[in-house]
PDB file of C-alpha atoms and ligand atoms in Angstrom:
ATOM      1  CA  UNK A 286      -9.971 -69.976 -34.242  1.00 90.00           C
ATOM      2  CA  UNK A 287     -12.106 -68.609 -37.080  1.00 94.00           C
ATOM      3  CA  UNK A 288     -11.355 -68.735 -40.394  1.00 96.00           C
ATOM      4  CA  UNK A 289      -9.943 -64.657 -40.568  1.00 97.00           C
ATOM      5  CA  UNK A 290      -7.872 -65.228 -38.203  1.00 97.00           C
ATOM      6  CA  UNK A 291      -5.912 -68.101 -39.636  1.00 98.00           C
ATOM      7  CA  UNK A 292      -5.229 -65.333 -42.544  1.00 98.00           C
ATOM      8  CA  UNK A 293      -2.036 -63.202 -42.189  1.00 98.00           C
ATOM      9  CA  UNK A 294      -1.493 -59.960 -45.421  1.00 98.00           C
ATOM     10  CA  UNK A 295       2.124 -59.423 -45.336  1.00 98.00           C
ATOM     11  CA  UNK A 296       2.339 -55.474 -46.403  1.00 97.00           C
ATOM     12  CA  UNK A 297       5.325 -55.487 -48.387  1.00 96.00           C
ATOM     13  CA  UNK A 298       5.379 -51.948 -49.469  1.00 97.00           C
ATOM     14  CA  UNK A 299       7.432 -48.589 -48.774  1.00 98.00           C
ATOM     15  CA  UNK A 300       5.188 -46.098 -49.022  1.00 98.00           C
ATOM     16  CA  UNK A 301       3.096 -45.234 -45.324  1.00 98.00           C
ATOM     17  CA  UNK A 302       0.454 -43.886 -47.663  1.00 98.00           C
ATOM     18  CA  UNK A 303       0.244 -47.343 -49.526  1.00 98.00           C
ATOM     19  CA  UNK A 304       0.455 -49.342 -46.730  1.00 98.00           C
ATOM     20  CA  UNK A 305      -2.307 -47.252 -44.417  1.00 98.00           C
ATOM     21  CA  UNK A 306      -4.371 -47.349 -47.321  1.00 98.00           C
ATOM     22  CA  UNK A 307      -4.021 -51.737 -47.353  1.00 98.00           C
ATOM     23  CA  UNK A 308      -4.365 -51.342 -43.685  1.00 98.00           C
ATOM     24  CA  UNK A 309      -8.232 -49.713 -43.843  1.00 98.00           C
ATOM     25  CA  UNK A 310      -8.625 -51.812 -47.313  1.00 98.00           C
ATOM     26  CA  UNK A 311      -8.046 -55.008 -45.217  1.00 98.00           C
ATOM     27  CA  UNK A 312      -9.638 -54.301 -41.487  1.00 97.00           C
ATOM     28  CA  UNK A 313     -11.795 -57.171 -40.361  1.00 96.00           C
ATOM     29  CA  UNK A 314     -11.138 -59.256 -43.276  1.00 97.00           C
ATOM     30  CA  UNK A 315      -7.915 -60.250 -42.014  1.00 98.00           C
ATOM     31  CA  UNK A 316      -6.328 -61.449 -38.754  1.00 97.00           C
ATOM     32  CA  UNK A 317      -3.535 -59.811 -38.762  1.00 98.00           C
ATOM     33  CA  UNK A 318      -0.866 -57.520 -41.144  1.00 98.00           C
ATOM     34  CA  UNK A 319       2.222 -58.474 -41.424  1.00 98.00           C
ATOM     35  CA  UNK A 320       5.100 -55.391 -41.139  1.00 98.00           C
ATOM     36  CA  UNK A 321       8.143 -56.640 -43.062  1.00 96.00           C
ATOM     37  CA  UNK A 322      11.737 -55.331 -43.107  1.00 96.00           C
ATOM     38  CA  UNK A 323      10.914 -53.493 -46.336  1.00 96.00           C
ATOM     39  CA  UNK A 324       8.149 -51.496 -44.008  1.00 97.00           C
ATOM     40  CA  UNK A 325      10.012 -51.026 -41.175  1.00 98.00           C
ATOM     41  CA  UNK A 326      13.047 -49.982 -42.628  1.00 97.00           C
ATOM     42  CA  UNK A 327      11.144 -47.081 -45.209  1.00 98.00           C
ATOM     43  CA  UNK A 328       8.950 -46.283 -41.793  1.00 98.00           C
ATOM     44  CA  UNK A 329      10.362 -46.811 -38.505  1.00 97.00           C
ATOM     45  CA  UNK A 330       8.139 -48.144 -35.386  1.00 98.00           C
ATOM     46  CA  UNK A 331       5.565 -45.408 -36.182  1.00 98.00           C
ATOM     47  CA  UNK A 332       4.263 -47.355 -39.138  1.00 98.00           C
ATOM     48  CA  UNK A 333       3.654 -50.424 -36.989  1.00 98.00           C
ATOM     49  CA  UNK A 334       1.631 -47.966 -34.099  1.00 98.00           C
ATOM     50  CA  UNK A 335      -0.545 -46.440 -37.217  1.00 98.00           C
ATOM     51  CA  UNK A 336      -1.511 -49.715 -38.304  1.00 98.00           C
ATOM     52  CA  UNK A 337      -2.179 -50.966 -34.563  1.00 98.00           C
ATOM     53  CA  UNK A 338      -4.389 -47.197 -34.263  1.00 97.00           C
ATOM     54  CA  UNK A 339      -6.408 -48.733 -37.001  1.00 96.00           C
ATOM     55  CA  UNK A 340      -7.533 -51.579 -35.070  1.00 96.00           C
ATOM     56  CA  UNK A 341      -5.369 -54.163 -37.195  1.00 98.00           C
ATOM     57  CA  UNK A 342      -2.660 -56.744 -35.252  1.00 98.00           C
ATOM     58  CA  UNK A 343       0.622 -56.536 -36.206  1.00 98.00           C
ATOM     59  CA  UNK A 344       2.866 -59.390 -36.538  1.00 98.00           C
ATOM     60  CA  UNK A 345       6.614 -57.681 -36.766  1.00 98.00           C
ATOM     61  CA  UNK A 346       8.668 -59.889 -39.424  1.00 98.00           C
ATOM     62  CA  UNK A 347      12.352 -58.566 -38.681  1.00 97.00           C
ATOM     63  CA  UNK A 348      13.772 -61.896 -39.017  1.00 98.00           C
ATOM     64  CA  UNK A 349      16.268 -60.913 -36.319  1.00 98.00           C
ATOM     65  CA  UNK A 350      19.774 -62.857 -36.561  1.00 98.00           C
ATOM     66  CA  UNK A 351      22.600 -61.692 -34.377  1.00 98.00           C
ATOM     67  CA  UNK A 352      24.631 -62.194 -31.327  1.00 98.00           C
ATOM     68  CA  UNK A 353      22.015 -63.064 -28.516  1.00 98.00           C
ATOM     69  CA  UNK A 354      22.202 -59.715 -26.215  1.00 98.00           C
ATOM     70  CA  UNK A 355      21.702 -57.953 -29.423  1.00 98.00           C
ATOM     71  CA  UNK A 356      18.616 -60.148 -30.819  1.00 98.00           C
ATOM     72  CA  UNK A 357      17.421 -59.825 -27.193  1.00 98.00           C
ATOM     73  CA  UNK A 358      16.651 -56.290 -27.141  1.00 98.00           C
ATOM     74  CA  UNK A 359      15.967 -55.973 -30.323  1.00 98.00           C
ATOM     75  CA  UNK A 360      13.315 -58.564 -29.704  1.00 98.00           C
ATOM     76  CA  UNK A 361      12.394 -56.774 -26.088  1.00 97.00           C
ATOM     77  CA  UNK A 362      11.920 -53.067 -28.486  1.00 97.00           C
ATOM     78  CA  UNK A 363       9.365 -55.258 -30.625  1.00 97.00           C
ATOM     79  CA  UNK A 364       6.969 -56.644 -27.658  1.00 97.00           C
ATOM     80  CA  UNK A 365       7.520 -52.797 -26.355  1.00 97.00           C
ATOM     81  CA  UNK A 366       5.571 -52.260 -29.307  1.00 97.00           C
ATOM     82  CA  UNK A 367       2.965 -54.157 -28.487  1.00 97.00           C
ATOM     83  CA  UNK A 368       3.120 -56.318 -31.792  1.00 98.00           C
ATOM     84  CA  UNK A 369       1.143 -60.040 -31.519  1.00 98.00           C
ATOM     85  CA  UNK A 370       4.234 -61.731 -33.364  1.00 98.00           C
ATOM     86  CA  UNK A 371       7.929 -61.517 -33.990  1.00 98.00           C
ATOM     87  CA  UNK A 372      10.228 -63.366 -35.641  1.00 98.00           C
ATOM     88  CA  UNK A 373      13.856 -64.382 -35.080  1.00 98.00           C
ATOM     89  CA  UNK A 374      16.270 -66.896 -37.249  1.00 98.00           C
ATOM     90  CA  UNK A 375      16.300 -70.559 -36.099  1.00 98.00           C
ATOM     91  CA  UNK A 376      19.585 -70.424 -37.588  1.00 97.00           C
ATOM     92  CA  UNK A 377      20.851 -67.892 -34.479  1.00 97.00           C
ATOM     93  CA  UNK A 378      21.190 -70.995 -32.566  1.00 98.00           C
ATOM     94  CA  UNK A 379      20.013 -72.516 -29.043  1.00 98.00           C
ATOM     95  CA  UNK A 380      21.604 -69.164 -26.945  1.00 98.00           C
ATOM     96  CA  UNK A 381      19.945 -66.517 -29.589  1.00 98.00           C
ATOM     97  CA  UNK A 382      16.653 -68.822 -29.381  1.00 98.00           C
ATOM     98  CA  UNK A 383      16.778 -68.744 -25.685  1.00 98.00           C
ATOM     99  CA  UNK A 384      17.573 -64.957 -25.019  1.00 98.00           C
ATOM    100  CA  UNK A 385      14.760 -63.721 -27.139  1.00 98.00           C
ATOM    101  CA  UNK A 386      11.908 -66.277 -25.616  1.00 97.00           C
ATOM    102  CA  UNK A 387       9.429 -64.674 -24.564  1.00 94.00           C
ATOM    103  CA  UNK A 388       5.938 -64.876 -23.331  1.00 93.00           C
ATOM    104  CA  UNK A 389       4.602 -61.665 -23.848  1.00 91.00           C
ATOM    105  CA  UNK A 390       4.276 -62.239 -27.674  1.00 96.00           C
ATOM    106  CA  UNK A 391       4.567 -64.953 -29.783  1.00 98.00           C
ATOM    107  CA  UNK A 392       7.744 -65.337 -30.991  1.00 98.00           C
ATOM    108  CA  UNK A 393       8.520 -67.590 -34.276  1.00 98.00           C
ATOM    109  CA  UNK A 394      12.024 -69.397 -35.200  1.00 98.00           C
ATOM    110  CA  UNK A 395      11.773 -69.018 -39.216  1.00 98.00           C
ATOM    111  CA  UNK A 396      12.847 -72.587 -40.471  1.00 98.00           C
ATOM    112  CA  UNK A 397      14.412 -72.531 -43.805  1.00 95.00           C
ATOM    113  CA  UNK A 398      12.968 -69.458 -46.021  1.00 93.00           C
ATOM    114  CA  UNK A 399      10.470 -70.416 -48.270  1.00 86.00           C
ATOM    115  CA  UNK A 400      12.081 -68.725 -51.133  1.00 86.00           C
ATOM    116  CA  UNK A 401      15.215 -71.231 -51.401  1.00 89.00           C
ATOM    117  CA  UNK A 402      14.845 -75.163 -52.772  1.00 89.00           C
ATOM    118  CA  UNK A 403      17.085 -78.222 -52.133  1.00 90.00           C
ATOM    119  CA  UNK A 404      19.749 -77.124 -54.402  1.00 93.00           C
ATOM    120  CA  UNK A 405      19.994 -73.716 -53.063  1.00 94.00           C
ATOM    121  CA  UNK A 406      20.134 -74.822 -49.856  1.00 95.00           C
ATOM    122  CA  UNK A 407      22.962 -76.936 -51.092  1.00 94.00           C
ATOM    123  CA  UNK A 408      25.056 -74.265 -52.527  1.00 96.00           C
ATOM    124  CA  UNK A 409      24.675 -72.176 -48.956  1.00 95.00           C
ATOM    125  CA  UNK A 410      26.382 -75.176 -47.512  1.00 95.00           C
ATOM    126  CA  UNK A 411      23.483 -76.828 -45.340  1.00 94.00           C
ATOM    127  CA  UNK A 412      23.341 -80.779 -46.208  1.00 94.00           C
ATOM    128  CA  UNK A 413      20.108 -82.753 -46.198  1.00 93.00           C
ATOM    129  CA  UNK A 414      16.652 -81.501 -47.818  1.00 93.00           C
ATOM    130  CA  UNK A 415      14.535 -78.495 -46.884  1.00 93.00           C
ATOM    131  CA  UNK A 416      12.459 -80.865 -45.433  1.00 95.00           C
ATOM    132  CA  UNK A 417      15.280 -82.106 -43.154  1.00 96.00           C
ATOM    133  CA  UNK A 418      16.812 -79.195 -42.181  1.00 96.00           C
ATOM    134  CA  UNK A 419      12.841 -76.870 -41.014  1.00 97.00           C
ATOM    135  CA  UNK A 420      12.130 -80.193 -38.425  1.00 98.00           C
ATOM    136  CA  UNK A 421      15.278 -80.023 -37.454  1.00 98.00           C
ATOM    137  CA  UNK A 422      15.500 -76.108 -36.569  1.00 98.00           C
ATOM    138  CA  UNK A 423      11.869 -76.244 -35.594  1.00 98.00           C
ATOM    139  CA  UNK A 424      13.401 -78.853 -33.133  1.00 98.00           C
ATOM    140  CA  UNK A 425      15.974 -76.285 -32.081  1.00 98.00           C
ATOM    141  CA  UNK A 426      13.847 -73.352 -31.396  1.00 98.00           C
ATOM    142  CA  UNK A 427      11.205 -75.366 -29.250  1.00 98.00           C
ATOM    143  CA  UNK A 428      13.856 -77.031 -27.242  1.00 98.00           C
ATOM    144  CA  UNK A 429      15.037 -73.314 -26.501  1.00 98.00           C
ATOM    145  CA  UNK A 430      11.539 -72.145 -25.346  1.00 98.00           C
ATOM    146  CA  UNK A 431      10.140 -70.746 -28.769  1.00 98.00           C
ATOM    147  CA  UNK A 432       6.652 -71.252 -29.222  1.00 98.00           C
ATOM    148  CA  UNK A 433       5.990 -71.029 -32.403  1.00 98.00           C
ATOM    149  CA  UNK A 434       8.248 -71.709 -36.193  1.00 98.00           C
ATOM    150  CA  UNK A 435       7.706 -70.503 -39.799  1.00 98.00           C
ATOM    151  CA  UNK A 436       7.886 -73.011 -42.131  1.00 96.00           C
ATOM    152  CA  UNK A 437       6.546 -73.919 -45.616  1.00 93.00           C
ATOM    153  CA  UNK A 438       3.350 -75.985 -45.911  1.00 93.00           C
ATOM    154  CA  UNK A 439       5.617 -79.081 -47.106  1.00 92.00           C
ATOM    155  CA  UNK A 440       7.071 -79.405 -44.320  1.00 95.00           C
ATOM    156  CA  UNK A 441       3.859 -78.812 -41.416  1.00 96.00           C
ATOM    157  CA  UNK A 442       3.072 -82.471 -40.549  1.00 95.00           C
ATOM    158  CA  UNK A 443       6.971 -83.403 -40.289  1.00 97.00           C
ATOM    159  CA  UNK A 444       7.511 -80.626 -38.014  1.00 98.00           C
ATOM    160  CA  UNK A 445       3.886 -81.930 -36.118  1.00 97.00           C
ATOM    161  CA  UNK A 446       5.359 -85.052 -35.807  1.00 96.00           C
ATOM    162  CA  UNK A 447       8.368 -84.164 -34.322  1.00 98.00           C
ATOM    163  CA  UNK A 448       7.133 -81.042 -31.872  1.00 98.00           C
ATOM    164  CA  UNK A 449       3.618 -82.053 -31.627  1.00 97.00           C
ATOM    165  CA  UNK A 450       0.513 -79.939 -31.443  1.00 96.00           C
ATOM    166  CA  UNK A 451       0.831 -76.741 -29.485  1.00 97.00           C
ATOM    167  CA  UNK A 452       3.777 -75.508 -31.482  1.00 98.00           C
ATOM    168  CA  UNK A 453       2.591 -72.857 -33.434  1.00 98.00           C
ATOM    169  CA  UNK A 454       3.344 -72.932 -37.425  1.00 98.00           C
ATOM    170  CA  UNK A 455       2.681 -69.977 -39.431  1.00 98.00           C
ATOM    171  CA  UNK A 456       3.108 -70.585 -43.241  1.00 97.00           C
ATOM    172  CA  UNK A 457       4.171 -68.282 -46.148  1.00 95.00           C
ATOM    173  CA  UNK A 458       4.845 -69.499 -49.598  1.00 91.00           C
ATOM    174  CA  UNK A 459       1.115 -69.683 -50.052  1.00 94.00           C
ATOM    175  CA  UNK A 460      -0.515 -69.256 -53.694  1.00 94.00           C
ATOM    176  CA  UNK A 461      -4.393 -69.323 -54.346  1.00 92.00           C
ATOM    177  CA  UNK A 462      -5.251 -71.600 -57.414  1.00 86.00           C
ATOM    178  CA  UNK A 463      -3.963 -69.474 -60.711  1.00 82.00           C
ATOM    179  CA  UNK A 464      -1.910 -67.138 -59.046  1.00 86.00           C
ATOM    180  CA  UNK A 465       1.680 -66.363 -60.008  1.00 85.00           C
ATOM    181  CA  UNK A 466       3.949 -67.767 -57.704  1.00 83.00           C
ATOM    182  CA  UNK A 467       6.697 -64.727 -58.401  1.00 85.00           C
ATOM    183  CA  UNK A 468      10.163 -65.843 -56.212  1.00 84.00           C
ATOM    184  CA  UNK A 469       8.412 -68.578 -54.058  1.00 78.00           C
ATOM    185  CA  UNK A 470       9.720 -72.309 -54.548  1.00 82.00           C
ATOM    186  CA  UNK A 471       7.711 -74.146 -51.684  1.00 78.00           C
ATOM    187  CA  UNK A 472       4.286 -73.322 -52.388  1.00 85.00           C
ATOM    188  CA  UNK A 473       0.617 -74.772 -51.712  1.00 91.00           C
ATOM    189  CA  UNK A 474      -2.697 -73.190 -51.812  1.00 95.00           C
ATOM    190  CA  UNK A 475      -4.608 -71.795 -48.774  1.00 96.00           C
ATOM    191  CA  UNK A 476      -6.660 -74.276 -48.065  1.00 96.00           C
ATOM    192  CA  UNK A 477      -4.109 -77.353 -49.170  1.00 95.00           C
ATOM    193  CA  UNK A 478      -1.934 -75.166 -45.834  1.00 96.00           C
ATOM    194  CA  UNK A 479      -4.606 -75.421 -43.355  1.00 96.00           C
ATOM    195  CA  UNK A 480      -5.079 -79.077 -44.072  1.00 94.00           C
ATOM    196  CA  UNK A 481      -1.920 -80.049 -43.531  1.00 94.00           C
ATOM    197  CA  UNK A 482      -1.974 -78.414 -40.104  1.00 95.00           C
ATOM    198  CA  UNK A 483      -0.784 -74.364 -40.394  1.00 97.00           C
ATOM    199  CA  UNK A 484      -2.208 -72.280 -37.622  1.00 98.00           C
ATOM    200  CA  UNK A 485      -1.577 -69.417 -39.945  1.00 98.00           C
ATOM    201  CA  UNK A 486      -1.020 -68.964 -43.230  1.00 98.00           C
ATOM    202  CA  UNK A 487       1.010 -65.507 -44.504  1.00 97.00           C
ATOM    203  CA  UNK A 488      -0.119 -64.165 -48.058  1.00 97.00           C
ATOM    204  CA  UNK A 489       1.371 -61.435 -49.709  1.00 96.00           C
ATOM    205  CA  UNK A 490       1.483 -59.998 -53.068  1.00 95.00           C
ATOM    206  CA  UNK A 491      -1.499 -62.082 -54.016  1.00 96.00           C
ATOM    207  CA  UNK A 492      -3.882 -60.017 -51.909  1.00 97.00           C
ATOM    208  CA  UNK A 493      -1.565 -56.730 -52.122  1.00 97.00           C
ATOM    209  CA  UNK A 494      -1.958 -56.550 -55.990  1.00 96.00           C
ATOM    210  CA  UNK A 495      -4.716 -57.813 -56.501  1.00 96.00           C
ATOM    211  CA  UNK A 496      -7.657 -55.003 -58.197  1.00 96.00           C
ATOM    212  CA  UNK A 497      -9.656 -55.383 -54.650  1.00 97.00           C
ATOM    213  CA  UNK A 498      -7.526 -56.563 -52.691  1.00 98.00           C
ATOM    214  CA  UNK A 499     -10.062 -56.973 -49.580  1.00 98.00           C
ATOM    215  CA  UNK A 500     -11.975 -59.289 -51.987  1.00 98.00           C
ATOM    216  CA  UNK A 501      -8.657 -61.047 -52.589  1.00 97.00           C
ATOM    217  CA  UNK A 502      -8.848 -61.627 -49.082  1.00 97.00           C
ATOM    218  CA  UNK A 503     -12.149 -62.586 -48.489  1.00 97.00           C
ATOM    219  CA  UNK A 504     -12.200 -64.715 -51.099  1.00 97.00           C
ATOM    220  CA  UNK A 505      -8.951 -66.922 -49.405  1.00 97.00           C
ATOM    221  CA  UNK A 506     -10.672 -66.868 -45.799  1.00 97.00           C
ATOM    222  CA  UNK A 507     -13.889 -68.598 -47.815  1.00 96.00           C
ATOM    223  CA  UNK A 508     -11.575 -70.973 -49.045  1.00 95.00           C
ATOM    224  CA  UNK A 509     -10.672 -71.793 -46.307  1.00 94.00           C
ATOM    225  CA  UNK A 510     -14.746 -72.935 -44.691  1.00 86.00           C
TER     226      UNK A 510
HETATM  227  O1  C5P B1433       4.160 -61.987 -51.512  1.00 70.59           O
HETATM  228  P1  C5P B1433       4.340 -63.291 -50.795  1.00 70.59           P
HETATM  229  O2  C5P B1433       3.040 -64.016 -50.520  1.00 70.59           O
HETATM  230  O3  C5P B1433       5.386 -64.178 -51.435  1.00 70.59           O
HETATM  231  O4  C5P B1433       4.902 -62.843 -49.355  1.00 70.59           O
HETATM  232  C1  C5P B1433       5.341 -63.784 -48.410  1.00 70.59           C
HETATM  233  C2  C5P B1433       5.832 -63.055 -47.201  1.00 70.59           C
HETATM  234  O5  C5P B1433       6.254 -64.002 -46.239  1.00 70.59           O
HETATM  235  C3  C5P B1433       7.016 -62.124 -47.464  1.00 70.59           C
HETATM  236  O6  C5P B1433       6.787 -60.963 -46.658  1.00 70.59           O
HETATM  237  C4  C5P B1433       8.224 -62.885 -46.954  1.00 70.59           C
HETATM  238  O7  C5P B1433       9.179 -62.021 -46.382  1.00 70.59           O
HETATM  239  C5  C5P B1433       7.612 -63.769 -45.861  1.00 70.59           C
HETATM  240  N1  C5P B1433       8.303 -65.028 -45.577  1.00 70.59           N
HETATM  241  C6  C5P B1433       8.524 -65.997 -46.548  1.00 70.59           C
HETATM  242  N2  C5P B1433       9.189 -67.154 -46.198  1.00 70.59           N
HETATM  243  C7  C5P B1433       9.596 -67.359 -44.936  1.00 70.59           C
HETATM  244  C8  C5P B1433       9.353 -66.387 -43.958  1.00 70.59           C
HETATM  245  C9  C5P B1433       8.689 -65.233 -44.322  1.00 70.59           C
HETATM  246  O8  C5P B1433       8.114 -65.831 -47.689  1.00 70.59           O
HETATM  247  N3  C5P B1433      10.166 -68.499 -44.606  1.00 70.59           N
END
């Protein structure tokens, strides 16, 4: 894989006029944009097929969680759309996992957000660490025919320990040197990610509001050769 294509721009913007203009700012310096809920929800599905007319890959981030015939066609609408990735809640459980497999596109069990820290996690109810609880969904979603997780970069070689080498981990929570890490907790740089073993790493508001944001970009995919 080359270096731009290890680099995912989540578009985390309203506004189709913002996020079309991202979408032309970014082409070819990125391997694909990722459509979150705020951009689906301001946009419906047409936002997602304006972005794939411009030549850009779509990874869909709905974070689906629900009963499993729901999640299921909700995940069957998204690879309708033709989108490279999707994403459903480990958390759903082995029956949601299992109904929305598929191998059409890629779809990825997200671990344990990358916004919440031990002692969050605590306070939800989960015992055991971040650390414990990604391996152990990334666990659960392979064993129910997932191919891919999200996790944060602190917890890539655990989970490549325990699901070995052709699971697919794409990582958010990522912060070039200097940058503000807003409401992130689990956070490394690009580079520090791809070292540790991320097939993908997702950056946001970094490149998004940045001045230039295509040089934002370019400038993570060199630090990344
Ligand atoms: O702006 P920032 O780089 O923090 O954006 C990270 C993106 O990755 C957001 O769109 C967020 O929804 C997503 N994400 C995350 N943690 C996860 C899964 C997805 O931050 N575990």
């Amino acid at each position: 894989m080359q270096a731009t294509d290890r680099l995912i721009v989540a578009i985390d913007r309203s506004s189709r006029d913002e996020i079309l203009r991202l979408a032309d700012a970014l082409h070819g310096s990125v391997g694909l944009l990722k459509i979150g809920l705020q951009a689906f929800v301001a946009n419906g599905p047409s936002i997602v097929r304006e972005v794939q007319d411009r030549g850009l890959k779509v990874f869909l981030d709905l974070k689906i969680h629900d009963i499993p015939n729901t999640a299921q066609h909700a995940v069957a609408a998204a690879v309708g759309l033709g989108v490279e990735m999707v994403t459903v809640h480990a958390s759903g459980g082995t029956w949601m996992l299992r109904a929305c497999a598929s191998d059409a596109t890629l779809v990825l069990g997200v671990t344990i957000l990358t916004s919440l820290d031990d002692a969050e996690l605590m306070r939800i109810g989960f015992t055991g660490s971040a650390l414990d609880n990604a391996v152990r969904l990334a666990k659960l979603a392979q064993a129910a025919g997932l191919r891919g997780v999200v996790a944060s970069a602190h917890e890539i070689a655990a989970i490549r320990e325990a699901c070995g080498s052709e699971l697919r981990i794409v990582v958010p929570g990522i912060r070039p040197e200097g940058s503000d890490a807003g409401d992130q907790r689990r956070t490394k740089t690009p580079a520090a990610a791809i070292a540790a073993g991320a097939d993908y790493i997702v950056v946001g508001r970094p490149v998004t509001d940045a001045r230039d944001p295509r040089a934002a970009a370019m400038a993570i995919v060199d630090s990344l050769v």
